[in-house]
XYZ file of C-alpha atoms in Angstrom:
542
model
C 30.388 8.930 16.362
C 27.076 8.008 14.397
C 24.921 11.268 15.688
C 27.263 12.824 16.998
C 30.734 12.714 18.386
C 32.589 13.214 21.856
C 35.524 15.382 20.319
C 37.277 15.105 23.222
C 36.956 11.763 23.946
C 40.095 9.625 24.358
C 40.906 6.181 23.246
C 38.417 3.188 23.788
C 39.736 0.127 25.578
C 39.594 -2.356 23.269
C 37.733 -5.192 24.989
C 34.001 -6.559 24.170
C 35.139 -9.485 24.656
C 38.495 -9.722 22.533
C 42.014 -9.079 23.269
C 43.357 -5.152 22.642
C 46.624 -6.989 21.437
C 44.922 -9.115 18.847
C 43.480 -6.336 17.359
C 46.911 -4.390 17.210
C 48.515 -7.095 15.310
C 48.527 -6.495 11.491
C 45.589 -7.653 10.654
C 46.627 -9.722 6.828
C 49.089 -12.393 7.015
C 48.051 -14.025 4.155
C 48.622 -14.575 0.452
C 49.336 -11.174 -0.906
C 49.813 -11.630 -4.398
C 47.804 -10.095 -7.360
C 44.901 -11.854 -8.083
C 44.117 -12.586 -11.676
C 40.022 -11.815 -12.262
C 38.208 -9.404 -10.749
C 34.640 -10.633 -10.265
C 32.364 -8.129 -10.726
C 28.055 -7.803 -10.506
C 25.406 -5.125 -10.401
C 22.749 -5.740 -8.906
C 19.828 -3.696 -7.120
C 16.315 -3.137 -6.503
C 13.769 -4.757 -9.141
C 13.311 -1.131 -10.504
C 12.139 -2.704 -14.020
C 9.360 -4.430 -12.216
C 8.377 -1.356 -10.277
C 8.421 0.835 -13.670
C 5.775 -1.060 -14.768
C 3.560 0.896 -12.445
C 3.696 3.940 -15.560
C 2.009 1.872 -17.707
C -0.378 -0.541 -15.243
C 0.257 -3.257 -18.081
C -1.162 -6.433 -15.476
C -3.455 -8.947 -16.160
C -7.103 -8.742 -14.828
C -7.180 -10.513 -11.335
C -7.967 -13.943 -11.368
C -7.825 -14.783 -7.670
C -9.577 -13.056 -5.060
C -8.474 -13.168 -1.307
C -10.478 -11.251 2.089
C -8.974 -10.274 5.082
C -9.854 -7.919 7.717
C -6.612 -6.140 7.376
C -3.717 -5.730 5.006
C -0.607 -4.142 5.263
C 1.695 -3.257 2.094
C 5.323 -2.986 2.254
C 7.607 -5.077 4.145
C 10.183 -2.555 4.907
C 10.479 -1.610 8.728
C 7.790 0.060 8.828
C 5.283 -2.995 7.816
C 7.069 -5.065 9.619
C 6.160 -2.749 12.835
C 2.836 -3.074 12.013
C 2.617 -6.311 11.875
C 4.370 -6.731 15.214
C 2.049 -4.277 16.501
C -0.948 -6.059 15.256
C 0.270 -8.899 17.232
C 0.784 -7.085 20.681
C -3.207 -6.349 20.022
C -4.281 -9.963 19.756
C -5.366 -9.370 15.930
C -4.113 -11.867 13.589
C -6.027 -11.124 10.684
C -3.548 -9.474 8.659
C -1.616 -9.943 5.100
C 1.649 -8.242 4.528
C 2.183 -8.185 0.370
C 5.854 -7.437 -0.708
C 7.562 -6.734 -4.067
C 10.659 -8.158 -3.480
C 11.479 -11.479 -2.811
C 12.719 -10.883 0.872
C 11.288 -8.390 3.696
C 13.482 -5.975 5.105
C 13.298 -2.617 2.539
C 16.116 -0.757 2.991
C 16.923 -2.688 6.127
C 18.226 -6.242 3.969
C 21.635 -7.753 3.592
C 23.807 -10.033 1.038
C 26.014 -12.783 2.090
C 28.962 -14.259 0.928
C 30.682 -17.316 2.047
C 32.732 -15.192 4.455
C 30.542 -12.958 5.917
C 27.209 -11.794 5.886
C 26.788 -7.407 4.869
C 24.348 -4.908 4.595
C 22.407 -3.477 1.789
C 21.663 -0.917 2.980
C 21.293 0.679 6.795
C 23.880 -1.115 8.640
C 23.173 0.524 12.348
C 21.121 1.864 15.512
C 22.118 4.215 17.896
C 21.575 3.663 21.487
C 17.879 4.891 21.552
C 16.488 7.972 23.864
C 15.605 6.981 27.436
C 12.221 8.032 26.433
C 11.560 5.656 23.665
C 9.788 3.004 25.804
C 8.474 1.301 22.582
C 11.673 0.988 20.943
C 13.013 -0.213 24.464
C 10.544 -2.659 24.846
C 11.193 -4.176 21.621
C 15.149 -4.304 22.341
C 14.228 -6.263 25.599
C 12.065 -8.659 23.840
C 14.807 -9.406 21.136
C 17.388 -10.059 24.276
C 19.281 -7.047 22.424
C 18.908 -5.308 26.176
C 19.611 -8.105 29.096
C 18.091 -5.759 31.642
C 18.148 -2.692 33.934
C 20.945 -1.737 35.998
C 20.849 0.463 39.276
C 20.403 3.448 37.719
C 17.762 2.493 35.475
C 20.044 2.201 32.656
C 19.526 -0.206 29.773
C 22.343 -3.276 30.087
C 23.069 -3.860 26.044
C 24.542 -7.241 24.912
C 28.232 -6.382 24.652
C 27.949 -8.306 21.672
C 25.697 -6.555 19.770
C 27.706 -2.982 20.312
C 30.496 -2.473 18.045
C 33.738 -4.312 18.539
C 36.488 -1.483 18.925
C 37.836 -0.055 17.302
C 34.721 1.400 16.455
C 35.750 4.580 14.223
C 38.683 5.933 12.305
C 39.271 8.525 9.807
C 41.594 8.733 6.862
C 43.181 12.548 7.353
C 46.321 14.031 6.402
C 47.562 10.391 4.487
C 47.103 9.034 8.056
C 44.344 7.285 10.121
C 43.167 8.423 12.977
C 40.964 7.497 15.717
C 36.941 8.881 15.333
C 35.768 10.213 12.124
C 35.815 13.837 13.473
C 39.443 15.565 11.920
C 41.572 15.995 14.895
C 45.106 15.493 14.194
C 46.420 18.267 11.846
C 44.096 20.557 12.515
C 45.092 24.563 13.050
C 44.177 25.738 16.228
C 40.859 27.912 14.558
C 39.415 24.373 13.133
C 39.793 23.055 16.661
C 38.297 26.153 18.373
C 35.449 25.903 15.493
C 34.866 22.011 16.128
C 34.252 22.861 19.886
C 32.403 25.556 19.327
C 30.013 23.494 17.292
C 29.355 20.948 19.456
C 28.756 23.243 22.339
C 26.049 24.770 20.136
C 24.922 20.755 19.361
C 24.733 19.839 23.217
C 22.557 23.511 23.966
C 20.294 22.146 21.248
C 20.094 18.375 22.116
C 18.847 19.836 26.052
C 17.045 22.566 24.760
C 13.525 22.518 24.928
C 10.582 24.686 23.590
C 7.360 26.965 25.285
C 5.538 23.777 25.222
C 8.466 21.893 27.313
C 8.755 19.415 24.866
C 12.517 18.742 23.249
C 13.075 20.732 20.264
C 14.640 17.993 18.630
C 13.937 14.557 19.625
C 13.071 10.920 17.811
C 10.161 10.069 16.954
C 10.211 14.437 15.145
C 6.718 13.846 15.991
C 7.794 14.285 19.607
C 9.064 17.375 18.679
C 8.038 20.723 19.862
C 6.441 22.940 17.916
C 7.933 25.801 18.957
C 8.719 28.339 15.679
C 12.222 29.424 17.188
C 13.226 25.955 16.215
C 10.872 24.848 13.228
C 12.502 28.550 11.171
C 15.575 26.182 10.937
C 13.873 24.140 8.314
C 13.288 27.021 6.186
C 17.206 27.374 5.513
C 19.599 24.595 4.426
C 22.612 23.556 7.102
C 24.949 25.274 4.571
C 23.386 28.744 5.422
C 23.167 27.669 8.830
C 26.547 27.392 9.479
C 27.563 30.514 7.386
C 25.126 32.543 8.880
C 26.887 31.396 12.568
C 30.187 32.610 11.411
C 31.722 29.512 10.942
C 34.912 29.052 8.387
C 36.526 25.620 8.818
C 36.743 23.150 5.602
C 37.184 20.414 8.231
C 34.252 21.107 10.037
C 32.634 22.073 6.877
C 33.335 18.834 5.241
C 32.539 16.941 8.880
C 28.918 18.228 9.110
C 28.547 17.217 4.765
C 29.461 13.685 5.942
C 27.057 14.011 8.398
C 23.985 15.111 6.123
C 24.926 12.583 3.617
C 25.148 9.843 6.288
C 21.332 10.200 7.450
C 19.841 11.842 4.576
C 21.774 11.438 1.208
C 21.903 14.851 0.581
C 24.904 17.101 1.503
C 25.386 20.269 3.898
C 24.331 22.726 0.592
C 20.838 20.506 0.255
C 19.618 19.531 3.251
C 17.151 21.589 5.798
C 19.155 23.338 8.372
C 16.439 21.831 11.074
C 17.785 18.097 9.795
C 20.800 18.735 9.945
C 20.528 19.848 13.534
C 18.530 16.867 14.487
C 21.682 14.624 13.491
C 23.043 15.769 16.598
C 20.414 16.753 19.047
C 17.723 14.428 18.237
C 19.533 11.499 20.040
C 19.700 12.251 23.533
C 22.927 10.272 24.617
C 20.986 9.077 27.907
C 20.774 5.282 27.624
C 24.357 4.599 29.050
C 27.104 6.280 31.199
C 29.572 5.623 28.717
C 28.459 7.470 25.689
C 31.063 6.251 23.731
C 29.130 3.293 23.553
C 26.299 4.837 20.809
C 25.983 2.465 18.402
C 24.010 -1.248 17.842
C 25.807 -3.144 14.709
C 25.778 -6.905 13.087
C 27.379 -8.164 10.005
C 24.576 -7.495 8.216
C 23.478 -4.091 9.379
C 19.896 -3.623 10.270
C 18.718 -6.649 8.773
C 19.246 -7.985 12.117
C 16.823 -6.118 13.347
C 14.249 -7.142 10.382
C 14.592 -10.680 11.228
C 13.654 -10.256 14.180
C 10.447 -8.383 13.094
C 10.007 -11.470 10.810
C 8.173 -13.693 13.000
C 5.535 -11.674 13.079
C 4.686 -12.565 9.253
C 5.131 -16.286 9.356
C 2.601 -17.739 6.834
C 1.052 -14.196 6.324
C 3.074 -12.755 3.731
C 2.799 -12.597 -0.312
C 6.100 -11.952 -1.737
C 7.010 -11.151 -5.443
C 3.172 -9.561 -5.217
C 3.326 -5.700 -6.855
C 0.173 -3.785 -5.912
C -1.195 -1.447 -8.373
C -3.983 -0.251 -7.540
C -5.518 0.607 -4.280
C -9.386 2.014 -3.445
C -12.163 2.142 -1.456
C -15.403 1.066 -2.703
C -18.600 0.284 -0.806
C -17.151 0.440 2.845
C -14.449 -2.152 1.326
C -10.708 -1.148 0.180
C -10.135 -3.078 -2.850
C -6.312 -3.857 -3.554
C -5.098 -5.504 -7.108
C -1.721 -6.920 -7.063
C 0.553 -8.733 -9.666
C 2.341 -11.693 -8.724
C 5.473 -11.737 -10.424
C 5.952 -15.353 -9.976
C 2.904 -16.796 -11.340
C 2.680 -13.988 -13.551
C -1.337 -13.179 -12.942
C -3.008 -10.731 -10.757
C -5.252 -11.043 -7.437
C -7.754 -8.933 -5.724
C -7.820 -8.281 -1.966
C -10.387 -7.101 -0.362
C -9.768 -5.721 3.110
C -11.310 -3.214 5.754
C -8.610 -1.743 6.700
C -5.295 -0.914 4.595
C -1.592 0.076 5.543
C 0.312 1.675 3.251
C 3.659 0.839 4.595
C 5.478 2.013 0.845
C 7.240 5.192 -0.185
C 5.353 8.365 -1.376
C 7.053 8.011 -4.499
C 4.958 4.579 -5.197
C 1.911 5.477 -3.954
C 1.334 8.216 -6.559
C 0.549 5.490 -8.869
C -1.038 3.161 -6.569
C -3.983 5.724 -5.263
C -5.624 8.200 -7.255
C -5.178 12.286 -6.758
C -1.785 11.703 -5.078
C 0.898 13.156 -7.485
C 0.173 16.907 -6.823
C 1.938 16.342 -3.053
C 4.417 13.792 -3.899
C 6.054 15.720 -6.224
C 7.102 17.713 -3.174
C 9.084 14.387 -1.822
C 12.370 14.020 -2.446
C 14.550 10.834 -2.500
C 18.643 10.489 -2.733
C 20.012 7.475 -5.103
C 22.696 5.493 -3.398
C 25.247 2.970 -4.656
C 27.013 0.318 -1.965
C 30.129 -1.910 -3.032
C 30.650 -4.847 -1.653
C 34.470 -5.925 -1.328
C 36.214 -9.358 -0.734
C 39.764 -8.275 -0.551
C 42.461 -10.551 0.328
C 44.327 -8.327 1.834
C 43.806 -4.497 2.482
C 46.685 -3.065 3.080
C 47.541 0.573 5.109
C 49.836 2.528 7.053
C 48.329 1.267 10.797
C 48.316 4.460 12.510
C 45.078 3.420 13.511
C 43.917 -0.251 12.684
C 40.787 -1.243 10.316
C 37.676 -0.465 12.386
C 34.246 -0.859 12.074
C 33.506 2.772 9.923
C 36.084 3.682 7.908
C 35.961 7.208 6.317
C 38.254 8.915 3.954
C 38.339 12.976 4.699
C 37.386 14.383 1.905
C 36.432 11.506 -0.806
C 33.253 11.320 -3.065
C 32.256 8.475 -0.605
C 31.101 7.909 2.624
C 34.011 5.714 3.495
C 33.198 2.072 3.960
C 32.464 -0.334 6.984
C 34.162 -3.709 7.808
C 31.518 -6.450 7.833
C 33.933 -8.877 10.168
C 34.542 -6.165 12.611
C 31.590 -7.497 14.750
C 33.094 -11.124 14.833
C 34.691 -13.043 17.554
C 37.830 -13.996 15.204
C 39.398 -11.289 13.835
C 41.753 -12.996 11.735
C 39.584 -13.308 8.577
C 40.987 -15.793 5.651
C 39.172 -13.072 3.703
C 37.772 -9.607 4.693
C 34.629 -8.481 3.345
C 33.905 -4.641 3.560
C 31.167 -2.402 2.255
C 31.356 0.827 0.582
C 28.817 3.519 0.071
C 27.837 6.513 -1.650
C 25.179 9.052 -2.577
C 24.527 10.983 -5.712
C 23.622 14.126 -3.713
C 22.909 17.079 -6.143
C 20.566 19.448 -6.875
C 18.461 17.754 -9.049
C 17.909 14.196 -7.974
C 15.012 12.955 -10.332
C 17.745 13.707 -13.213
C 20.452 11.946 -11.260
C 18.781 8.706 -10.699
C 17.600 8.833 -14.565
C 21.504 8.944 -15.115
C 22.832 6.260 -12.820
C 20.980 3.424 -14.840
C 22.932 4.386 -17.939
C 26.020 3.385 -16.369
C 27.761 0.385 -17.139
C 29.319 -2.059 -14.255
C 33.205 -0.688 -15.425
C 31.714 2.508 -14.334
C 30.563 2.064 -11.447
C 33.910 -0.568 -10.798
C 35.826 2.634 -11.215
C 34.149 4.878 -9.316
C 34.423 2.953 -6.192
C 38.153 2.144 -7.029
C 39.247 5.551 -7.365
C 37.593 6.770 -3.998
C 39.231 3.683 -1.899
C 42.516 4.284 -3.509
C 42.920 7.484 -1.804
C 43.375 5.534 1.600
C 44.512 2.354 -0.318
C 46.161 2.881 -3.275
C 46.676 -0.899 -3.946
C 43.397 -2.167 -3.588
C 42.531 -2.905 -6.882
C 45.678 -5.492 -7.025
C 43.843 -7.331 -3.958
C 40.158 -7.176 -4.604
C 38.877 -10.745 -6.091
C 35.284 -9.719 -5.650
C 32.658 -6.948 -6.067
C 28.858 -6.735 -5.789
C 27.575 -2.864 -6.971
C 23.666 -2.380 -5.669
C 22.103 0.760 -6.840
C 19.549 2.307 -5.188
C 17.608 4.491 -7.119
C 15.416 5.916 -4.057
C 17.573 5.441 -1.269
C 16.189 7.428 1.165
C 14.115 10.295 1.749
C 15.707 13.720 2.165
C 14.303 16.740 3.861
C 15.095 20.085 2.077
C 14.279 23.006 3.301
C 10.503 23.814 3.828
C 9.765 19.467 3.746
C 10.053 18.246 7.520
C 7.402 20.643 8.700
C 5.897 21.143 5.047
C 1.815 20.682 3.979
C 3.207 18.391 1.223
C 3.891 15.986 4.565
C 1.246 16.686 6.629
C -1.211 16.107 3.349
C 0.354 12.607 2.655
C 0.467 10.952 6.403
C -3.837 11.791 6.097
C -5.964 8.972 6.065
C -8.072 8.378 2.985
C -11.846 7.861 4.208
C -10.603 5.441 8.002
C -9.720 3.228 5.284
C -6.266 3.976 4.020
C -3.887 4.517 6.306
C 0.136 5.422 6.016
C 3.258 4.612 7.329
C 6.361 5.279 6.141
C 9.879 6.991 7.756
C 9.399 9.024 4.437
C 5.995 10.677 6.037
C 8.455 11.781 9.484
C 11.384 12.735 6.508
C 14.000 11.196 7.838
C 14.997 7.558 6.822
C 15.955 6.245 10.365
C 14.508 3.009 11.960
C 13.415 4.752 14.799
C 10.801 6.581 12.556
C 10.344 4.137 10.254
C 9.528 1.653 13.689
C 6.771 4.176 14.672
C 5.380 4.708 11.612
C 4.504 1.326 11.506
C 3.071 1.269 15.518
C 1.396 4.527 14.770
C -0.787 3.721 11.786
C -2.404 0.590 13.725
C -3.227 2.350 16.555
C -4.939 4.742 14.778
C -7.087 2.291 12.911
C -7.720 -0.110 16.119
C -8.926 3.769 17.919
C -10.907 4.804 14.598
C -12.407 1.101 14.423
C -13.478 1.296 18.114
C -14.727 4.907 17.040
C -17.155 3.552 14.271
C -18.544 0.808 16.450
């Protein structure tokens, strides 16, 4: 499961609303035959437009707008803000945005059979103690209400459809994506171990009796026993606990790459830990139940941040340069529309955009930055008409293939009502975790779109070996800073700690790269965070 999985759990009934036998029934009884075109795109952030930061090559400003506040970025982290700025009364604000749509990292595509994500595609059920993120789940009707116990009541609707899970092990699916069938009796006695060691650290708290892991990491205590983990990667970690398995091995990888990009060898033995710990498994009896998915992944939870911008938003706008001057921040932005430039000047600024951009947005920023580190990631979007397998365990939600390049790929249609699809759409992903990223992502954009066709191929075919004869469509999206990832020495780092400072109670940042993990739950508070602290420095100054 998505932060962590019940090993022992048995199987799911398969209800939310839809029949277990409709579900059993093989799922394609349509058209098989070979199609005779492959349609095939590439597509991905407007990196061109962005690269254009190197060489500031804009136009002098030839417009010139003032508001009280302005907030830049319109990932999930803006968008927080701007919901926050609301919940204060203040609705004074600007949100600029590079892209032609809000969302960041949390957007989608759509076709005309299903809607898909571009990018994060779920939310675990959040910690009992995240009354913010609560709060906003009851005002989006995502949570109808309370039940005796205090527990949050979750639409049914918006949890995933089971089957939720299945892994691709032994040329055979299986339920869950932890290996269990097939395993020697040491892999099993390792898995348990493991998440006995998990569960000690999700309860465990430090001298300061806060949890040593827990979401928001600010939250987190700062007790060294724990905070030593981030000096190792999870790699040396799990060597240095004597464990052996290349199931469990390959299980916790997975697991890095899932939330971070980078892999078991690369990532901070602290993160790695978090995975599991840092969600709590306290907002429902059934904690099976961990996971909040739509068609289009978290862009559902965007849109719903959306109405919080309505007619106070500047798309297609790049900012380029940001300072303060006189008491003011001035902000210069190119909109890539129009094709001219416009000043804003604004008391108060948000910097709701990646470290990596605001090195060349603010001056004396690069000698921290540097210390940032972000994973490239490619997604593949499918229409198959027909995708074929053995049925040891039907098409589910998540869909992971032991031991591919991949992450496996997730079913778009899995969180509809019919489940007899004309077409199905699914979604595959992968990160370029290595060693040395900046070199990585330099590489990716020399790749051609037969490349990148056969890359993706060649993973699936390990599960499906036939799916090239029944794919009619593909959409490749690149990423070329997916996500943030925390090496050793980053999540409790200076580099961090010097970046999330305010420049002058004018400049403020918010990011889920300044907590260094790219989840919405950080990226959400990043956003909340950052006003409160200029509404409590603004009431400071007067």
């Amino acid at each position: 499961m998505k932060s962590g999985e019940n090993y022992n759990k048995g199987r799911r009934n398969f209800v939310k609303g839809i029949g277990a036998s409709l579900l059993l029934i093989p799922f394609l009884q349509f058209c098989s035959n070979k199609i005779a075109v492959l349609m095939l795109r590439l597509s991905g952030a407007n990196h061109l437009l962005g690269h254009r930061l190197w060489i500031k090559d804009f136009p002098k400003p030839t417009e010139q707008i003032q508001i009280p506040y302005l907030i830049i970025g319109g990932g999930i982290s803006g968008l927080s803000a701007t919901r926050e700025f609301h919940k204060k009364g203040i609705s004074d604000f600007l949100l600029l945005e590079m892209a032609d749509h809000l969302g960041g990292n949390s957007s989608n595509g759509q076709n005309k059979y299903s809607k898909y994500p571009l990018g994060a595609h779920y939310l675990p059920l959040p910690n009992m103690e995240d009354k913010e993120l609560l709060a906003f789940l009851e005002e989006e009707n995502i949570i109808k209400g309370y039940n005796e116990k205090g527990l949050p009541i979750f639409d049914e609707l918006q949890l995933t459809f089971a089957p939720d899970e299945r892994l691709f092990y032994k040329n055979n699916w299986q339920e869950g994506v932890v290996p269990k069938e097939g395993n020697s009796a040491e892999d099993d006695k390792e898995f348990i171990r493991f998440f006995k060691e998990m569960d000690a650290f999700r309860a465990a708290k430090g001298t300061d009796q806060k949890y040593l892991f827990d979401i928001p990491i600010s939250l987190s205590s700062k007790d060294e026993s724990a905070r030593t983990l981030d000096k190792i990667t999870m790699q040396r970690w799990f060597e240095n606990n004597n464990f052996k398995s290349k199931p469990l091995f390959n299980y916790i990888d997975y697991c890095c790459k899932d939330d971070f990009g980078l892999g078991i060898e690369f990532v901070s033995a602290w993160a790695g830990i978090h995975y599991f710990a840092g969600r709590k498994q306290n907002a429902a009896s059934d904690k099976n139940d961990s996971v909040l998915t739509w068609p289009e992944g978290n862009a559902r939870l965007a849109s719903h941040l959306k109405k919080y911008t309505e007619k106070k938003t500047l798309k297609n706008h790049l900012v380029y340069e940001v300072k303060v001057e006189n008491n003011k921040v001035i902000v210069k932005a190119f909109d890539d529309v129009k094709k001219v430039s416009v000043e804003i000047i604004t008391d108060k600024v948000v910097m709701a955009t990646p470290q990596f951009v605001n090195q060349y947005l603010i001056k004396d920023r690069k000698e921290f930055t540097k210390e940032f580190h972000y994973t490239p990631w490619l997604l593949a979007t499918l229409i198959v008409n027909d995708l074929p397998d053995n049925f040891s365990f039907p098409l589910s939600w998540d869909n992971v293939i032991y031991d591919a390049k991949g992450l496996g790929y997730v079913y778009a249609q899995n969180q509809t009502l019919n489940q007899v699809q004309e077409k199905k759409v699914i979604t595959y992903y992968y990160s370029f975790s290595s060693g040395d990223l900046k070199k990585t992502r330099k590489e990716i954009y020399k790749k051609d779109k037969e490349y990148w066709k056969q890359l993706v191929f060649s993973d699936l075919k390990i599960a499906h070996p036939d799916i090239e004869e029944y794919t009619e469509d593909m959409e490749v999206f690149l990423l070329g800073h997916g996500m943030i990832s925390p090496v050793p020495d980053f999540i409790f780092g200076q580099a961090k700690e010097n970046a999330a400072k305010n420049i002058e109670n004018r400049i403020y940042f918010a990011h889920s790269d300044l907590s260094g993990i790219s989840i919405f739950e950080e990226a959400f508070h990043q956003g909340i965070n950052a006003v409160k602290q200029i509404l409590n420095d603004t009431a400071l100054d007067s």
